[in-house]
CSV table of C-alpha atoms in Angstrom, one decimal:
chain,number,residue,atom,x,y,z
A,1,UNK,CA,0.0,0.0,0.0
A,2,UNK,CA,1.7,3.3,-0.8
A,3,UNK,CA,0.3,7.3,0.1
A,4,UNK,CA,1.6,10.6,0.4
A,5,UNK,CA,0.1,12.8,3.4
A,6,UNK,CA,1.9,15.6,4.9
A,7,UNK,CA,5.6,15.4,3.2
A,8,UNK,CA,5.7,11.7,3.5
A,9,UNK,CA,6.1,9.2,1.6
A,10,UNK,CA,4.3,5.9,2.9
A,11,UNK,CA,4.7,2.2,2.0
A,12,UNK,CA,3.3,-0.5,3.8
A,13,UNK,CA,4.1,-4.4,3.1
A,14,UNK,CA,2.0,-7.0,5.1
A,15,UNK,CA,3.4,-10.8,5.1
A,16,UNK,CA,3.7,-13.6,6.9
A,17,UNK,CA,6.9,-15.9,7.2
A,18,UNK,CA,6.3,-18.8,5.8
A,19,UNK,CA,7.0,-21.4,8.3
A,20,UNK,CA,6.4,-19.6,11.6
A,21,UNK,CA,3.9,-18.3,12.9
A,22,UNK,CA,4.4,-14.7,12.3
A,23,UNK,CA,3.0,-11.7,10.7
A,24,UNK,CA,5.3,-8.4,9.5
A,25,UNK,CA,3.5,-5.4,9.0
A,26,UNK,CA,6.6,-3.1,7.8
A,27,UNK,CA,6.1,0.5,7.3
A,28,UNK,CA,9.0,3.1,5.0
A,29,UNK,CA,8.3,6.3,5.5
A,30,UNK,CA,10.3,8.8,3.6
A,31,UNK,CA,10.6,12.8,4.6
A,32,UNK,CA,9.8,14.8,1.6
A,33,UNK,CA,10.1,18.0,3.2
A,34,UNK,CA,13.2,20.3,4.3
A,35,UNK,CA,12.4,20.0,7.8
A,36,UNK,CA,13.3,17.5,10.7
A,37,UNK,CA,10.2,15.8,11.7
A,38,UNK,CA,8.8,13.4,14.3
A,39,UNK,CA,6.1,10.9,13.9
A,40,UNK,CA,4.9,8.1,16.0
A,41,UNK,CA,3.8,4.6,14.5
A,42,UNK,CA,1.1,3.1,16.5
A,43,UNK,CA,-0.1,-1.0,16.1
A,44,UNK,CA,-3.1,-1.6,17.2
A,45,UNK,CA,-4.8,-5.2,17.8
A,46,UNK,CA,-7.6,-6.6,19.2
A,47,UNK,CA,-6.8,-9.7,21.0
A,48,UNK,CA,-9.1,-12.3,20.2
A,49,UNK,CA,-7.3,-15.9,21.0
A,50,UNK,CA,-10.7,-17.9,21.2
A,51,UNK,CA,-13.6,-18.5,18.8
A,52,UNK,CA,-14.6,-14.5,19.3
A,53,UNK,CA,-13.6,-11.8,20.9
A,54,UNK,CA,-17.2,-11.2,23.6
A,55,UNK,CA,-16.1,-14.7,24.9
A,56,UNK,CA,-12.6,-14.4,25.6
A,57,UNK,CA,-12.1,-11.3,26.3
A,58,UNK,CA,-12.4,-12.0,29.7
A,59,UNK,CA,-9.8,-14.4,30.2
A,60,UNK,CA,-7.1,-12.9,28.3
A,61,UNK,CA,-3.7,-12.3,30.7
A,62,UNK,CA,-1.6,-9.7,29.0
A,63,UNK,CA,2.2,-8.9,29.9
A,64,UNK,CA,5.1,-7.0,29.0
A,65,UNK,CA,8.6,-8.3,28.0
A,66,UNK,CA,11.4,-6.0,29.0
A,67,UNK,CA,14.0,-7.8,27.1
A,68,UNK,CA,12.0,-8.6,23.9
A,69,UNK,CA,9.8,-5.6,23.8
A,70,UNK,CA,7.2,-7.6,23.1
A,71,UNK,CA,3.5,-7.3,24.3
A,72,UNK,CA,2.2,-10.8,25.4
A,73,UNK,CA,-1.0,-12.4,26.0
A,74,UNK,CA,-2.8,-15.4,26.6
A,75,UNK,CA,-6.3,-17.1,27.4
A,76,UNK,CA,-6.1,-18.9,30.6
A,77,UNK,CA,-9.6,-19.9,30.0
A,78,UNK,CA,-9.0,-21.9,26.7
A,79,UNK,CA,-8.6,-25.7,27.3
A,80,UNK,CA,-6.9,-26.2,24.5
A,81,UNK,CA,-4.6,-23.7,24.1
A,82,UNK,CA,-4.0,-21.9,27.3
A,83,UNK,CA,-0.5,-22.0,27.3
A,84,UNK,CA,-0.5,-20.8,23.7
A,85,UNK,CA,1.0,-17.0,24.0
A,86,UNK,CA,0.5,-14.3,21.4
A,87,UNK,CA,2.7,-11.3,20.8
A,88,UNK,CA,3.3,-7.8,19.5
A,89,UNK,CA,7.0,-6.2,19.3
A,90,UNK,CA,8.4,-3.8,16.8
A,91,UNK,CA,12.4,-3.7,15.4
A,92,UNK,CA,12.4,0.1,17.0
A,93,UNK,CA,12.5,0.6,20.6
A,94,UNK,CA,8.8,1.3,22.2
A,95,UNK,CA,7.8,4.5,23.5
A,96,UNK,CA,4.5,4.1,24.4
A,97,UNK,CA,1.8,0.9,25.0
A,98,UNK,CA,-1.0,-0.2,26.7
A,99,UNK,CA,-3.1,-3.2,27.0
A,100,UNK,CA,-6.6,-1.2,27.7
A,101,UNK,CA,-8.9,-1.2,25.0
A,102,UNK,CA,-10.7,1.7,26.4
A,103,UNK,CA,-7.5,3.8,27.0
A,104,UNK,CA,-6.7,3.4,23.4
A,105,UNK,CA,-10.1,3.6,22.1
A,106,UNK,CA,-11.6,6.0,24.2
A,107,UNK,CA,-15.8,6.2,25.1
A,108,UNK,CA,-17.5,5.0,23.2
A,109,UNK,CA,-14.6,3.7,21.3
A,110,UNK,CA,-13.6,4.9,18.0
A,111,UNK,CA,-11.3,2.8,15.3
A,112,UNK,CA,-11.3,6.0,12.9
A,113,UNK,CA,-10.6,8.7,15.5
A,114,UNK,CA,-9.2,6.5,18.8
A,115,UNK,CA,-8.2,9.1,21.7
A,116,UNK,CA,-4.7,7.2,22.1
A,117,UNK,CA,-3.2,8.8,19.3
A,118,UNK,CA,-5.3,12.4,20.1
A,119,UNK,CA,-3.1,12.9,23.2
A,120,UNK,CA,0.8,12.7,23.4
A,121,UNK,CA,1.9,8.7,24.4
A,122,UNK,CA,-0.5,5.7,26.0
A,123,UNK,CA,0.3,5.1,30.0
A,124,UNK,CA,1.6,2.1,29.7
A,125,UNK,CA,-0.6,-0.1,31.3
A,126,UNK,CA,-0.6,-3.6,31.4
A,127,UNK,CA,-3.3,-5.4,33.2
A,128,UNK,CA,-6.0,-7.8,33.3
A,129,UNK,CA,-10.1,-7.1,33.7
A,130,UNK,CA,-10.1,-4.7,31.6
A,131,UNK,CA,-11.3,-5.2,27.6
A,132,UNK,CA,-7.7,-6.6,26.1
A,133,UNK,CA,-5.6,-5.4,23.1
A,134,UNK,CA,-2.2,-4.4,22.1
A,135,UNK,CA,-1.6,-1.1,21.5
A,136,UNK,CA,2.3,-0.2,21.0
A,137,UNK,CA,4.2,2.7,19.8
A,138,UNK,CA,7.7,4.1,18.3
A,139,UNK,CA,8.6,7.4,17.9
A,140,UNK,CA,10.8,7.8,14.5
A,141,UNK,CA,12.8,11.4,13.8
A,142,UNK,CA,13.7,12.2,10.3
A,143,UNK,CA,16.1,14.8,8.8
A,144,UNK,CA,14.8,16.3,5.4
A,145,UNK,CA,14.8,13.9,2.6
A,146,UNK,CA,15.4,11.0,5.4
A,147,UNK,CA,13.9,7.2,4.6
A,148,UNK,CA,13.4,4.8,7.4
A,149,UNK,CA,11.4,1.6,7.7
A,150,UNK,CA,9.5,0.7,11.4
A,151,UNK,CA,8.5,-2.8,11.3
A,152,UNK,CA,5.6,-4.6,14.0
A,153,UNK,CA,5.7,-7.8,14.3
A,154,UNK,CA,2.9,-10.0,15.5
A,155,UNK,CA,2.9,-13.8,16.5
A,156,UNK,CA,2.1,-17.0,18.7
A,157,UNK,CA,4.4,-19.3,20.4
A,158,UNK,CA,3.6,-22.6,22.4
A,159,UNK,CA,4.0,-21.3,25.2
A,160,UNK,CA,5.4,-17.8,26.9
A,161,UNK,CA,8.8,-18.8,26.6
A,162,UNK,CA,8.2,-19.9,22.7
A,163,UNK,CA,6.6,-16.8,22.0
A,164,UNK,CA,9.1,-14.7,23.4
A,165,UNK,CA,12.2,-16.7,21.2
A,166,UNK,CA,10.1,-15.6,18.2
A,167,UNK,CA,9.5,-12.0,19.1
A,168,UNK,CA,13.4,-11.7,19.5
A,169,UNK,CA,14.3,-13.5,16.7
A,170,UNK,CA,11.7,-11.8,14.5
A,171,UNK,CA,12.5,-8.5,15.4
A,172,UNK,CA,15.8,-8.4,14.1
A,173,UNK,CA,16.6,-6.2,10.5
A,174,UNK,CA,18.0,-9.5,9.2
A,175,UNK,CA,15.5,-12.1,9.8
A,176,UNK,CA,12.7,-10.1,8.8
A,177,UNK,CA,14.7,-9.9,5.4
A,178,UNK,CA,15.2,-12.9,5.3
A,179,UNK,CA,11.4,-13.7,6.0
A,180,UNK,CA,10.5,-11.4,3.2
A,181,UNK,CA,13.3,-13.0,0.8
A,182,UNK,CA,11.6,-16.6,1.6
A,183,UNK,CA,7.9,-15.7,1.4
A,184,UNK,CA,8.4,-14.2,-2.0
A,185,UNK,CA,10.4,-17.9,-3.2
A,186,UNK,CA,7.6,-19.7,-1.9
A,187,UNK,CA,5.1,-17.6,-4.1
């Protein structure tokens, strides 16, 4: 998907890797304008993990990875898969998250106007009972004429541990490359 808006270039490439479990959503952004600029990339997601999302929401566990940078969360509820963990992280340090649907959201709760991204950063709350998602954010300067690519990454392990190998490993320049380089010689 490419657009201009505001002096910036934008491409966006959505893909999967194509043997784990793993989604890249990998934005370039490119600074058309003679000034230094600062944007913030926000992901959001609803967390679902369960056959829909008024069912489970209730049982989801979220958490926060210090190491990986990764937003976690499960469904203790599920018999099946409880120990199945999902995950959000981005290859740019985080500046801002929060696992609150509301926060991000806002009252009533707006996907085309959410009051997370009218106010400066989220409050970083992680915690459960409260309606789940994963809402994370990078802040990104740019010189004039700078190009720079932010890339979220989104995927389940096994288990916690599993999960958090893959956000690591995922979120590295190179293997999402190299992800990239393989999906396109499967297709």
């Amino acid at each position: 998907f490419k657009s201009f808006n505001n002096g910036f270039e934008q491409e966006l490439k959505l893909f999967v890797d194509p043997a784990a479990p793993v989604k890249f959503i990998e934005l370039k952004l490119t600074n058309h304008t003679q000034e230094n600029r600062r944007i913030t990339a926000t992901y959001f997601a609803e967390w679902v993990l369960g056959p829909n999302r008024d069912k489970s929401k209730n049982f989801i566990i979220p958490g926060f990875d210090n190491e990986s940078g990764a937003l976690i969360a499960r469904n203790s509820y599920s018999t099946e898969f409880s120990r199945h963990t999902a995950f959000l992280t981005s290859d740019k340090p985080v500046h801002g998250l929060t696992t609150d649907r509301q926060e991000f959201l806002g009252m009533p709760g707006s996907r085309s106007h959410p009051a997370g991204l009218m106010r400066i950063g989220l409050s970083g709350t992680v915690k459960s009972c409260v309606d789940p998602c994963a809402a994370l954010q990078s802040h990104l300067n740019f010189a004039p004429g700078e190009e720079q690519i932010l890339t979220f990454v989104m995927g389940q392990g096994d288990t916690q541990d599993n999960a958090l190998e893959l956000a690591q490993r995922y979120s590295r320049r190179d293997e999402i490359e190299q992800s990239w380089k393989e999906t396109i010689e499967k297709w």
